[in-house]
């Protein structure tokens, strides 16, 4: 009888550990996109004006093998014991409104880049934020992406530098070939 009691206690403890375990997040992948390239690729009908800076495409929690952490699902992926915030009104009031101007400029919905993209941001949250480190604080989830992007003061400088470097290497190689002839 005592053995059965101990077995039940061990099983309950194991269950609680599994239910309250957090997803195995090892890092976040910040994805940026160049709107002019996206909008001119024909894969999306973009609104105007098209932003001319690198913008956030998403921030995705990844596991140790660089596999995305799937979104919260109470039956198939209950990554937390408490369900994350998913109510549209709560998301609007607590996550989007306080940082709306930053979201519009750095994480716009390219289909309508000058308007609040609440549906767009909500989809991003439901797909990538609900099993992040911020399941009940979507404001911090979005702020983390904005902070990372704002740390890149002018990503266009890096693109220009890389292109200039590639050009100088090609020019150097061309001159070397001319000397060999």
PDB file of C-alpha atoms in Angstrom:
ATOM      1  CA  UNK A   1       0.000   0.000   0.000  1.00  0.00           C
ATOM      2  CA  UNK A   2       2.836   2.397   0.877  1.00  0.00           C
ATOM      3  CA  UNK A   3       4.541   1.539  -2.435  1.00  0.00           C
ATOM      4  CA  UNK A   4       1.379   2.464  -4.392  1.00  0.00           C
ATOM      5  CA  UNK A   5       1.147   5.763  -2.505  1.00  0.00           C
ATOM      6  CA  UNK A   6       4.782   6.609  -3.351  1.00  0.00           C
ATOM      7  CA  UNK A   7       4.237   5.708  -6.986  1.00  0.00           C
ATOM      8  CA  UNK A   8       1.204   8.008  -7.192  1.00  0.00           C
ATOM      9  CA  UNK A   9       3.169  10.861  -5.563  1.00  0.00           C
ATOM     10  CA  UNK A  10       6.047  10.391  -8.026  1.00  0.00           C
ATOM     11  CA  UNK A  11       3.657  10.346 -10.983  1.00  0.00           C
ATOM     12  CA  UNK A  12       1.905  13.505  -9.779  1.00  0.00           C
ATOM     13  CA  UNK A  13       5.248  15.276  -9.349  1.00  0.00           C
ATOM     14  CA  UNK A  14       6.362  14.196 -12.839  1.00  0.00           C
ATOM     15  CA  UNK A  15       3.078  15.432 -14.288  1.00  0.00           C
ATOM     16  CA  UNK A  16       3.420  18.800 -12.554  1.00  0.00           C
ATOM     17  CA  UNK A  17       6.970  19.196 -13.817  1.00  0.00           C
ATOM     18  CA  UNK A  18       5.853  18.445 -17.360  1.00  0.00           C
ATOM     19  CA  UNK A  19       2.849  20.754 -17.180  1.00  0.00           C
ATOM     20  CA  UNK A  20       4.755  23.693 -15.702  1.00  0.00           C
ATOM     21  CA  UNK A  21       7.868  23.227 -17.810  1.00  0.00           C
ATOM     22  CA  UNK A  22       8.736  26.072 -20.096  1.00  0.00           C
ATOM     23  CA  UNK A  23       9.465  25.499 -23.756  1.00  0.00           C
ATOM     24  CA  UNK A  24      13.118  24.762 -24.525  1.00  0.00           C
ATOM     25  CA  UNK A  25      13.977  28.223 -25.864  1.00  0.00           C
ATOM     26  CA  UNK A  26      17.689  28.545 -26.576  1.00  0.00           C
ATOM     27  CA  UNK A  27      17.679  31.785 -28.521  1.00  0.00           C
ATOM     28  CA  UNK A  28      15.532  34.210 -30.472  1.00  0.00           C
ATOM     29  CA  UNK A  29      15.876  34.798 -34.186  1.00  0.00           C
ATOM     30  CA  UNK A  30      15.258  38.404 -35.200  1.00  0.00           C
ATOM     31  CA  UNK A  31      14.278  38.462 -38.844  1.00  0.00           C
ATOM     32  CA  UNK A  32      14.534  41.733 -40.744  1.00  0.00           C
ATOM     33  CA  UNK A  33      13.303  42.428 -44.239  1.00  0.00           C
ATOM     34  CA  UNK A  34      13.986  45.026 -46.888  1.00  0.00           C
ATOM     35  CA  UNK A  35      10.506  46.318 -47.857  1.00  0.00           C
ATOM     36  CA  UNK A  36      11.492  47.412 -51.372  1.00  0.00           C
ATOM     37  CA  UNK A  37      12.672  43.880 -52.174  1.00  0.00           C
ATOM     38  CA  UNK A  38       9.618  42.238 -50.598  1.00  0.00           C
ATOM     39  CA  UNK A  39       7.171  44.579 -52.314  1.00  0.00           C
ATOM     40  CA  UNK A  40       8.877  44.336 -55.729  1.00  0.00           C
ATOM     41  CA  UNK A  41       9.111  40.525 -55.636  1.00  0.00           C
ATOM     42  CA  UNK A  42       5.460  40.141 -56.601  1.00  0.00           C
ATOM     43  CA  UNK A  43       4.778  37.917 -53.599  1.00  0.00           C
ATOM     44  CA  UNK A  44       2.804  40.615 -51.785  1.00  0.00           C
ATOM     45  CA  UNK A  45       0.604  43.541 -52.693  1.00  0.00           C
ATOM     46  CA  UNK A  46       2.094  46.347 -50.612  1.00  0.00           C
ATOM     47  CA  UNK A  47       0.488  49.600 -49.622  1.00  0.00           C
ATOM     48  CA  UNK A  48       2.169  52.957 -49.950  1.00  0.00           C
ATOM     49  CA  UNK A  49       4.406  54.512 -48.989  1.00  0.00           C
ATOM     50  CA  UNK A  50       6.778  51.575 -48.941  1.00  0.00           C
ATOM     51  CA  UNK A  51       9.231  51.937 -46.025  1.00  0.00           C
ATOM     52  CA  UNK A  52      12.838  52.544 -47.058  1.00  0.00           C
ATOM     53  CA  UNK A  53      14.560  51.068 -44.008  1.00  0.00           C
ATOM     54  CA  UNK A  54      15.029  47.501 -42.826  1.00  0.00           C
ATOM     55  CA  UNK A  55      11.970  46.508 -40.846  1.00  0.00           C
ATOM     56  CA  UNK A  56      11.163  43.669 -38.488  1.00  0.00           C
ATOM     57  CA  UNK A  57       9.709  40.584 -40.119  1.00  0.00           C
ATOM     58  CA  UNK A  58       9.445  38.735 -36.813  1.00  0.00           C
ATOM     59  CA  UNK A  59      11.168  37.545 -33.669  1.00  0.00           C
ATOM     60  CA  UNK A  60      10.987  33.805 -33.241  1.00  0.00           C
ATOM     61  CA  UNK A  61      11.881  31.637 -30.249  1.00  0.00           C
ATOM     62  CA  UNK A  62      14.084  28.755 -31.399  1.00  0.00           C
ATOM     63  CA  UNK A  63      15.280  25.535 -29.789  1.00  0.00           C
ATOM     64  CA  UNK A  64      18.894  24.316 -29.670  1.00  0.00           C
ATOM     65  CA  UNK A  65      18.602  22.912 -33.220  1.00  0.00           C
ATOM     66  CA  UNK A  66      17.344  26.220 -34.650  1.00  0.00           C
ATOM     67  CA  UNK A  67      13.802  24.842 -34.921  1.00  0.00           C
ATOM     68  CA  UNK A  68      10.986  27.295 -34.169  1.00  0.00           C
ATOM     69  CA  UNK A  69       9.083  26.749 -30.935  1.00  0.00           C
ATOM     70  CA  UNK A  70       5.485  26.011 -31.989  1.00  0.00           C
ATOM     71  CA  UNK A  71       2.662  28.296 -30.821  1.00  0.00           C
ATOM     72  CA  UNK A  72       0.679  27.643 -27.690  1.00  0.00           C
ATOM     73  CA  UNK A  73      -2.102  25.091 -28.006  1.00  0.00           C
ATOM     74  CA  UNK A  74      -3.874  23.850 -24.878  1.00  0.00           C
ATOM     75  CA  UNK A  75      -4.147  20.264 -26.151  1.00  0.00           C
ATOM     76  CA  UNK A  76      -1.073  19.747 -28.354  1.00  0.00           C
ATOM     77  CA  UNK A  77       1.472  22.274 -27.090  1.00  0.00           C
ATOM     78  CA  UNK A  78       0.657  23.608 -23.616  1.00  0.00           C
ATOM     79  CA  UNK A  79       4.078  25.230 -23.280  1.00  0.00           C
ATOM     80  CA  UNK A  80       2.999  26.888 -20.031  1.00  0.00           C
ATOM     81  CA  UNK A  81       0.586  25.775 -17.331  1.00  0.00           C
ATOM     82  CA  UNK A  82      -1.271  29.090 -17.606  1.00  0.00           C
ATOM     83  CA  UNK A  83      -2.678  29.998 -21.004  1.00  0.00           C
ATOM     84  CA  UNK A  84      -1.066  33.067 -22.610  1.00  0.00           C
ATOM     85  CA  UNK A  85      -2.932  36.265 -23.391  1.00  0.00           C
ATOM     86  CA  UNK A  86      -4.822  35.863 -26.661  1.00  0.00           C
ATOM     87  CA  UNK A  87      -7.781  38.233 -26.317  1.00  0.00           C
ATOM     88  CA  UNK A  88      -7.726  40.844 -29.110  1.00  0.00           C
ATOM     89  CA  UNK A  89      -8.920  43.714 -26.926  1.00  0.00           C
ATOM     90  CA  UNK A  90      -6.390  42.952 -24.193  1.00  0.00           C
ATOM     91  CA  UNK A  91      -3.606  42.723 -26.782  1.00  0.00           C
ATOM     92  CA  UNK A  92      -4.661  46.029 -28.320  1.00  0.00           C
ATOM     93  CA  UNK A  93      -4.798  47.858 -24.992  1.00  0.00           C
ATOM     94  CA  UNK A  94      -1.790  46.328 -23.251  1.00  0.00           C
ATOM     95  CA  UNK A  95       0.649  45.536 -26.045  1.00  0.00           C
ATOM     96  CA  UNK A  96      -0.007  47.542 -29.190  1.00  0.00           C
ATOM     97  CA  UNK A  97      -1.326  50.938 -28.103  1.00  0.00           C
ATOM     98  CA  UNK A  98       1.607  51.863 -25.787  1.00  0.00           C
ATOM     99  CA  UNK A  99       4.193  51.309 -28.560  1.00  0.00           C
ATOM    100  CA  UNK A 100       2.050  51.759 -31.651  1.00  0.00           C
ATOM    101  CA  UNK A 101       4.167  54.471 -33.309  1.00  0.00           C
ATOM    102  CA  UNK A 102       7.327  52.353 -32.957  1.00  0.00           C
ATOM    103  CA  UNK A 103       5.531  49.288 -34.311  1.00  0.00           C
ATOM    104  CA  UNK A 104       4.234  51.257 -37.314  1.00  0.00           C
ATOM    105  CA  UNK A 105       7.723  52.536 -38.158  1.00  0.00           C
ATOM    106  CA  UNK A 106       9.813  49.429 -37.407  1.00  0.00           C
ATOM    107  CA  UNK A 107       7.356  46.496 -37.673  1.00  0.00           C
ATOM    108  CA  UNK A 108       4.705  47.702 -40.130  1.00  0.00           C
ATOM    109  CA  UNK A 109       2.133  45.625 -41.947  1.00  0.00           C
ATOM    110  CA  UNK A 110       3.419  46.162 -45.488  1.00  0.00           C
ATOM    111  CA  UNK A 111      -0.100  45.820 -46.879  1.00  0.00           C
ATOM    112  CA  UNK A 112      -0.998  49.046 -45.061  1.00  0.00           C
ATOM    113  CA  UNK A 113       2.279  50.516 -43.733  1.00  0.00           C
ATOM    114  CA  UNK A 114       0.986  53.774 -42.266  1.00  0.00           C
ATOM    115  CA  UNK A 115      -1.876  52.300 -40.231  1.00  0.00           C
ATOM    116  CA  UNK A 116      -1.824  50.294 -36.996  1.00  0.00           C
ATOM    117  CA  UNK A 117      -1.391  46.659 -37.969  1.00  0.00           C
ATOM    118  CA  UNK A 118      -3.272  45.220 -35.025  1.00  0.00           C
ATOM    119  CA  UNK A 119      -4.450  42.119 -36.912  1.00  0.00           C
ATOM    120  CA  UNK A 120      -0.947  41.617 -38.310  1.00  0.00           C
ATOM    121  CA  UNK A 121       0.708  42.037 -34.902  1.00  0.00           C
ATOM    122  CA  UNK A 122      -1.887  39.801 -33.274  1.00  0.00           C
ATOM    123  CA  UNK A 123      -1.090  37.015 -35.770  1.00  0.00           C
ATOM    124  CA  UNK A 124       2.624  37.455 -35.036  1.00  0.00           C
ATOM    125  CA  UNK A 125       1.910  37.187 -31.304  1.00  0.00           C
ATOM    126  CA  UNK A 126      -0.300  34.104 -31.645  1.00  0.00           C
ATOM    127  CA  UNK A 127       2.224  32.335 -33.874  1.00  0.00           C
ATOM    128  CA  UNK A 128       5.507  33.309 -32.189  1.00  0.00           C
ATOM    129  CA  UNK A 129       4.879  35.078 -28.894  1.00  0.00           C
ATOM    130  CA  UNK A 130       2.569  32.747 -26.987  1.00  0.00           C
ATOM    131  CA  UNK A 131       5.338  30.232 -26.267  1.00  0.00           C
ATOM    132  CA  UNK A 132       8.069  32.839 -25.822  1.00  0.00           C
ATOM    133  CA  UNK A 133       9.534  33.988 -22.526  1.00  0.00           C
ATOM    134  CA  UNK A 134       6.674  36.506 -22.346  1.00  0.00           C
ATOM    135  CA  UNK A 135       3.427  34.460 -22.591  1.00  0.00           C
ATOM    136  CA  UNK A 136       1.515  36.862 -20.365  1.00  0.00           C
ATOM    137  CA  UNK A 137       3.368  40.041 -21.228  1.00  0.00           C
ATOM    138  CA  UNK A 138       3.034  40.669 -24.964  1.00  0.00           C
ATOM    139  CA  UNK A 139       4.212  44.257 -24.521  1.00  0.00           C
ATOM    140  CA  UNK A 140       7.651  43.012 -23.433  1.00  0.00           C
ATOM    141  CA  UNK A 141       7.723  40.531 -26.331  1.00  0.00           C
ATOM    142  CA  UNK A 142       7.196  43.321 -28.873  1.00  0.00           C
ATOM    143  CA  UNK A 143       9.497  45.717 -27.002  1.00  0.00           C
ATOM    144  CA  UNK A 144      12.313  43.136 -27.148  1.00  0.00           C
ATOM    145  CA  UNK A 145      12.129  43.042 -30.947  1.00  0.00           C
ATOM    146  CA  UNK A 146      11.954  46.830 -31.176  1.00  0.00           C
ATOM    147  CA  UNK A 147      14.938  47.210 -28.834  1.00  0.00           C
ATOM    148  CA  UNK A 148      17.027  44.820 -30.928  1.00  0.00           C
ATOM    149  CA  UNK A 149      16.081  46.586 -34.159  1.00  0.00           C
ATOM    150  CA  UNK A 150      16.712  50.033 -32.672  1.00  0.00           C
ATOM    151  CA  UNK A 151      20.193  48.820 -31.702  1.00  0.00           C
ATOM    152  CA  UNK A 152      20.948  48.724 -35.417  1.00  0.00           C
ATOM    153  CA  UNK A 153      21.183  52.472 -35.840  1.00  0.00           C
ATOM    154  CA  UNK A 154      21.281  52.368 -39.624  1.00  0.00           C
ATOM    155  CA  UNK A 155      21.357  48.854 -41.087  1.00  0.00           C
ATOM    156  CA  UNK A 156      21.583  50.420 -44.547  1.00  0.00           C
ATOM    157  CA  UNK A 157      25.156  51.476 -43.684  1.00  0.00           C
ATOM    158  CA  UNK A 158      26.138  47.828 -43.366  1.00  0.00           C
ATOM    159  CA  UNK A 159      24.536  46.908 -46.673  1.00  0.00           C
ATOM    160  CA  UNK A 160      26.348  49.803 -48.380  1.00  0.00           C
ATOM    161  CA  UNK A 161      29.635  48.787 -46.768  1.00  0.00           C
ATOM    162  CA  UNK A 162      29.283  45.165 -47.895  1.00  0.00           C
ATOM    163  CA  UNK A 163      28.396  46.217 -51.447  1.00  0.00           C
ATOM    164  CA  UNK A 164      31.338  48.626 -51.563  1.00  0.00           C
ATOM    165  CA  UNK A 165      33.648  45.892 -50.309  1.00  0.00           C
ATOM    166  CA  UNK A 166      32.385  43.405 -52.922  1.00  0.00           C
ATOM    167  CA  UNK A 167      32.829  46.027 -55.628  1.00  0.00           C
ATOM    168  CA  UNK A 168      36.413  46.739 -54.526  1.00  0.00           C
ATOM    169  CA  UNK A 169      37.249  43.015 -54.510  1.00  0.00           C
ATOM    170  CA  UNK A 170      35.857  42.575 -58.032  1.00  0.00           C
ATOM    171  CA  UNK A 171      37.717  45.678 -59.198  1.00  0.00           C
ATOM    172  CA  UNK A 172      40.956  44.377 -57.655  1.00  0.00           C
ATOM    173  CA  UNK A 173      40.521  40.941 -59.260  1.00  0.00           C
ATOM    174  CA  UNK A 174      39.815  42.539 -62.644  1.00  0.00           C
ATOM    175  CA  UNK A 175      43.015  44.606 -62.404  1.00  0.00           C
ATOM    176  CA  UNK A 176      44.994  41.522 -61.447  1.00  0.00           C
ATOM    177  CA  UNK A 177      43.668  39.644 -64.482  1.00  0.00           C
ATOM    178  CA  UNK A 178      44.640  42.591 -66.738  1.00  0.00           C
ATOM    179  CA  UNK A 179      48.217  42.490 -65.379  1.00  0.00           C
ATOM    180  CA  UNK A 180      48.500  38.761 -66.045  1.00  0.00           C
ATOM    181  CA  UNK A 181      47.516  39.190 -69.689  1.00  0.00           C
TER     182      UNK A 181
END
